[in-house]
Amino acid sequence: MRKVCPALVMLLITIISTNCTNIKQPTSSPSTFTSDSSASSVSRPIKADQIKAPEKGKLSVYFLNVGQGDSTYIKTAAGEDILIDGGKNEAGPIVVDYLKQLGVDDLEVMISTHPDADHVGGLDTVLANFKVSTVYAPKVSHTTDTFKDFLLAVKNQGLTIKEAKSGVVLSLEGIAAKFAGPVRAYGDDLNDWSAVLHLTYGDNKFLFTGDAEKKSESDMIEAKQLLRADVLKVGHHGSNSSTSAAFLKAVSPTYAVISVGHNSYGHPTSAILNRLKASDITIYRTDLNGTVTAISDGNKISFVKVK
Ligand SMILES: [Zn+2]
């Protein structure tokens, strides 16, 4: 029988045990999701980014990375909280995680731009976790369970929905916030029903468009709504349906933020990206940059991105 060198055996054991140790190393930190019972069985394709708390005395706008969908959280300089949309159903716990990371205790205003699942989906989970003072939504309904869950969650907080439509003003300290849309009713075109919010803080202006499409865009222009903004949340995830040349001209933003994740619709399209680039607009995308934060001191706007 051949003798095996004991030193070689020890070396092999060392290599094997080292490899095993490496394999067993955790590859990520434990999840910090706060889940509710209704969402516990739902798969969560994305995790909340680690983001910085808002700076005191400044307006911070967080375009939250929720995968495909929209969710924007705004902390005003006076410390009030606004949430516009909550991403898909499975993004609900992620939005809750973001809000907890940012030290949010309650929300002064929640806006559901329209009943589509990639916007309203997570709002019921947010309502189950945070006290909300006022909920705004356009006067359009939908038959999906997702939308019914939202209505039930609003009811469970003892709230009634206030109508979001052009001309309605949010009474919040230190900012001017007014809905520019919807200007009229749009039948079954849920995207055009989108609540469009214009927000001014000092010299800085923001426009949040939901999924408003060209019809709503031209109606807002015709109705002479205040549209001009430094930062545009691009409509409908950068789809060709929105951001018409006339609308882009009316807004004339310096920055454009596209809230988008992996999708089969081809969002954002190269046509819209090219239209923005042709106007020298700086583009941020939640699929490429993670959560995008715009911070305004009322004079200048700076951006923070995760990647
Ligand atoms: Zn959408």
GROMACS .gro file of C-alpha atoms in nm, residues 40-221:
model
  182
   40SER     CA    1  -4.613   3.723   0.324
   41SER     CA    2  -4.652   3.467   0.047
   42VAL     CA    3  -4.578   3.707  -0.237
   43SER     CA    4  -4.239   3.689  -0.407
   44ARG     CA    5  -4.026   4.000  -0.381
   45PRO     CA    6  -3.808   4.042  -0.683
   46ILE     CA    7  -3.633   4.352  -0.555
   47LYS     CA    8  -3.502   4.477  -0.225
   48ALA     CA    9  -3.524   4.827  -0.086
   49ASP     CA   10  -3.210   5.032  -0.158
   50GLN     CA   11  -3.021   5.180   0.135
   51ILE     CA   12  -3.102   5.550   0.113
   52LYS     CA   13  -3.013   5.858   0.314
   53ALA     CA   14  -3.252   6.031   0.550
   54PRO     CA   15  -3.383   6.370   0.437
   55GLU     CA   16  -3.181   6.681   0.523
   56LYS     CA   17  -3.353   6.913   0.768
   57GLY     CA   18  -3.480   7.238   0.619
   58LYS     CA   19  -3.468   7.107   0.261
   59LEU     CA   20  -3.722   6.951   0.032
   60SER     CA   21  -3.630   6.591  -0.052
   61VAL     CA   22  -3.802   6.400  -0.331
   62TYR     CA   23  -3.733   6.026  -0.341
   63PHE     CA   24  -3.817   5.848  -0.665
   64LEU     CA   25  -3.821   5.508  -0.496
   65ASN     CA   26  -3.686   5.207  -0.678
   66VAL     CA   27  -3.981   4.967  -0.664
   67GLY     CA   28  -3.905   4.774  -0.984
   68GLN     CA   29  -4.165   4.826  -1.258
   69GLY     CA   30  -4.409   5.083  -1.122
   70ASP     CA   31  -4.414   5.423  -0.955
   71SER     CA   32  -4.368   5.538  -0.599
   72THR     CA   33  -4.247   5.883  -0.496
   73TYR     CA   34  -4.198   6.003  -0.141
   74ILE     CA   35  -4.162   6.373  -0.063
   75LYS     CA   36  -4.042   6.524   0.265
   76THR     CA   37  -4.105   6.897   0.277
   77ALA     CA   38  -3.867   7.139   0.447
   78ALA     CA   39  -4.134   7.188   0.715
   79GLY     CA   40  -4.125   6.812   0.784
   80GLU     CA   41  -4.450   6.707   0.620
   81ASP     CA   42  -4.479   6.381   0.427
   82ILE     CA   43  -4.636   6.309   0.089
   83LEU     CA   44  -4.651   5.972  -0.086
   84ILE     CA   45  -4.748   5.948  -0.452
   85ASP     CA   46  -4.832   5.588  -0.549
   86GLY     CA   47  -4.698   5.269  -0.392
   87GLY     CA   48  -4.575   5.048  -0.677
   88LYS     CA   49  -4.716   4.699  -0.738
   89ASN     CA   50  -4.877   4.482  -0.471
   90GLU     CA   51  -4.548   4.311  -0.389
   91ALA     CA   52  -4.375   4.649  -0.357
   92GLY     CA   53  -4.597   4.743  -0.060
   93PRO     CA   54  -4.359   4.602   0.206
   94ILE     CA   55  -4.065   4.758   0.018
   95VAL     CA   56  -4.226   5.104   0.026
   96VAL     CA   57  -4.298   5.054   0.398
   97ASP     CA   58  -3.932   4.962   0.445
   98TYR     CA   59  -3.821   5.278   0.264
   99LEU     CA   60  -4.050   5.498   0.473
  100LYS     CA   61  -3.923   5.339   0.796
  101GLN     CA   62  -3.561   5.381   0.681
  102LEU     CA   63  -3.634   5.750   0.629
  103GLY     CA   64  -3.787   5.790   0.974
  104VAL     CA   65  -4.141   5.856   0.853
  105ASP     CA   66  -4.397   5.829   1.134
  106ASP     CA   67  -4.710   5.931   0.948
  107LEU     CA   68  -4.816   6.070   0.611
  108GLU     CA   69  -4.992   6.402   0.572
  109VAL     CA   70  -5.088   6.326   0.212
  110MET     CA   71  -5.121   6.008   0.008
  111ILE     CA   72  -5.195   6.038  -0.364
  112SER     CA   73  -5.310   5.747  -0.576
  113THR     CA   74  -5.254   5.879  -0.930
  114HIS     CA   75  -5.481   5.618  -1.093
  115PRO     CA   76  -5.608   5.264  -1.028
  116ASP     CA   77  -5.346   5.069  -1.229
  117ALA     CA   78  -5.179   4.794  -1.026
  118ASP     CA   79  -4.821   4.924  -1.069
  119HIS     CA   80  -4.921   5.246  -0.890
  120VAL     CA   81  -5.198   5.161  -0.645
  121GLY     CA   82  -5.083   4.805  -0.564
  122GLY     CA   83  -4.867   4.876  -0.259
  123LEU     CA   84  -5.078   5.154  -0.106
  124ASP     CA   85  -5.297   4.919   0.102
  125THR     CA   86  -4.986   4.788   0.279
  126VAL     CA   87  -4.867   5.146   0.341
  127LEU     CA   88  -5.211   5.233   0.483
  128ALA     CA   89  -5.191   4.928   0.711
  129ASN     CA   90  -4.857   5.053   0.850
  130PHE     CA   91  -4.885   5.433   0.866
  131LYS     CA   92  -5.144   5.682   0.982
  132VAL     CA   93  -5.247   5.889   0.682
  133SER     CA   94  -5.422   6.227   0.715
  134THR     CA   95  -5.558   6.278   0.364
  135VAL     CA   96  -5.590   6.052   0.059
  136TYR     CA   97  -5.635   6.196  -0.291
  137ALA     CA   98  -5.734   6.001  -0.601
  138PRO     CA   99  -5.906   6.087  -0.929
  139LYS     CA  100  -6.277   6.007  -0.956
  140VAL     CA  101  -6.237   5.683  -1.149
  141SER     CA  102  -6.290   5.328  -1.032
  142HIS     CA  103  -6.162   4.988  -1.131
  143THR     CA  104  -6.288   4.634  -1.071
  144THR     CA  105  -5.958   4.468  -0.977
  145ASP     CA  106  -5.898   4.316  -0.633
  146THR     CA  107  -5.588   4.535  -0.605
  147PHE     CA  108  -5.796   4.850  -0.634
  148LYS     CA  109  -6.062   4.713  -0.398
  149ASP     CA  110  -5.786   4.640  -0.142
  150PHE     CA  111  -5.684   5.005  -0.161
  151LEU     CA  112  -6.042   5.128  -0.109
  152LEU     CA  113  -6.084   4.893   0.186
  153ALA     CA  114  -5.755   5.007   0.345
  154VAL     CA  115  -5.866   5.372   0.311
  155LYS     CA  116  -6.199   5.284   0.474
  156ASN     CA  117  -6.024   5.092   0.753
  157GLN     CA  118  -5.843   5.413   0.850
  158GLY     CA  119  -6.180   5.588   0.867
  159LEU     CA  120  -6.090   5.807   0.570
  160THR     CA  121  -6.279   5.915   0.262
  161ILE     CA  122  -6.097   5.988  -0.063
  162LYS     CA  123  -6.069   6.350  -0.173
  163GLU     CA  124  -6.094   6.406  -0.544
  164ALA     CA  125  -5.772   6.481  -0.729
  165LYS     CA  126  -5.842   6.703  -1.029
  166SER     CA  127  -5.695   7.014  -1.186
  167GLY     CA  128  -5.716   7.317  -0.961
  168VAL     CA  129  -5.726   7.128  -0.629
  169VAL     CA  130  -5.465   7.269  -0.389
  170LEU     CA  131  -5.284   7.075  -0.114
  171SER     CA  132  -5.258   7.285   0.200
  172LEU     CA  133  -4.906   7.211   0.318
  173GLU     CA  134  -4.660   7.442   0.490
  174GLY     CA  135  -4.384   7.608   0.290
  175ILE     CA  136  -4.473   7.466  -0.052
  176ALA     CA  137  -4.729   7.536  -0.320
  177ALA     CA  138  -4.880   7.212  -0.448
  178LYS     CA  139  -5.165   7.199  -0.695
  179PHE     CA  140  -5.311   6.933  -0.923
  180ALA     CA  141  -5.271   7.019  -1.292
  181GLY     CA  142  -5.465   6.714  -1.400
  182PRO     CA  143  -5.689   6.542  -1.472
  183VAL     CA  144  -5.859   6.834  -1.644
  184ARG     CA  145  -6.168   6.627  -1.735
  185ALA     CA  146  -6.311   6.273  -1.735
  186TYR     CA  147  -6.143   6.011  -1.957
  187GLY     CA  148  -6.383   5.715  -1.956
  188ASP     CA  149  -6.191   5.386  -1.961
  189ASP     CA  150  -5.852   5.546  -2.029
  190LEU     CA  151  -5.714   5.496  -1.681
  191ASN     CA  152  -5.372   5.646  -1.764
  192ASP     CA  153  -5.523   5.976  -1.874
  193TRP     CA  154  -5.714   5.992  -1.546
  194SER     CA  155  -5.377   6.024  -1.368
  195ALA     CA  156  -5.355   6.286  -1.097
  196VAL     CA  157  -5.077   6.522  -1.207
  197LEU     CA  158  -4.921   6.725  -0.926
  198HIS     CA  159  -4.725   7.047  -0.965
  199LEU     CA  160  -4.510   7.138  -0.664
  200THR     CA  161  -4.316   7.459  -0.599
  201TYR     CA  162  -4.059   7.510  -0.325
  202GLY     CA  163  -3.888   7.847  -0.342
  203ASP     CA  164  -3.759   7.879  -0.698
  204ASN     CA  165  -3.768   7.505  -0.763
  205LYS     CA  166  -4.054   7.330  -0.938
  206PHE     CA  167  -4.149   6.965  -0.981
  207LEU     CA  168  -4.411   6.793  -1.195
  208PHE     CA  169  -4.536   6.443  -1.110
  209THR     CA  170  -4.737   6.302  -1.398
  210GLY     CA  171  -4.835   5.945  -1.305
  211ASP     CA  172  -4.912   5.768  -1.634
  212ALA     CA  173  -5.085   6.067  -1.802
  213GLU     CA  174  -5.083   6.027  -2.179
  214LYS     CA  175  -5.093   6.268  -2.473
  215LYS     CA  176  -5.467   6.339  -2.447
  216SER     CA  177  -5.433   6.454  -2.087
  217GLU     CA  178  -5.109   6.637  -2.171
  218SER     CA  179  -5.272   6.845  -2.444
  219ASP     CA  180  -5.577   6.910  -2.223
  220MET     CA  181  -5.351   7.044  -1.946
  221ILE     CA  182  -5.173   7.270  -2.197
   0.00000   0.00000   0.00000
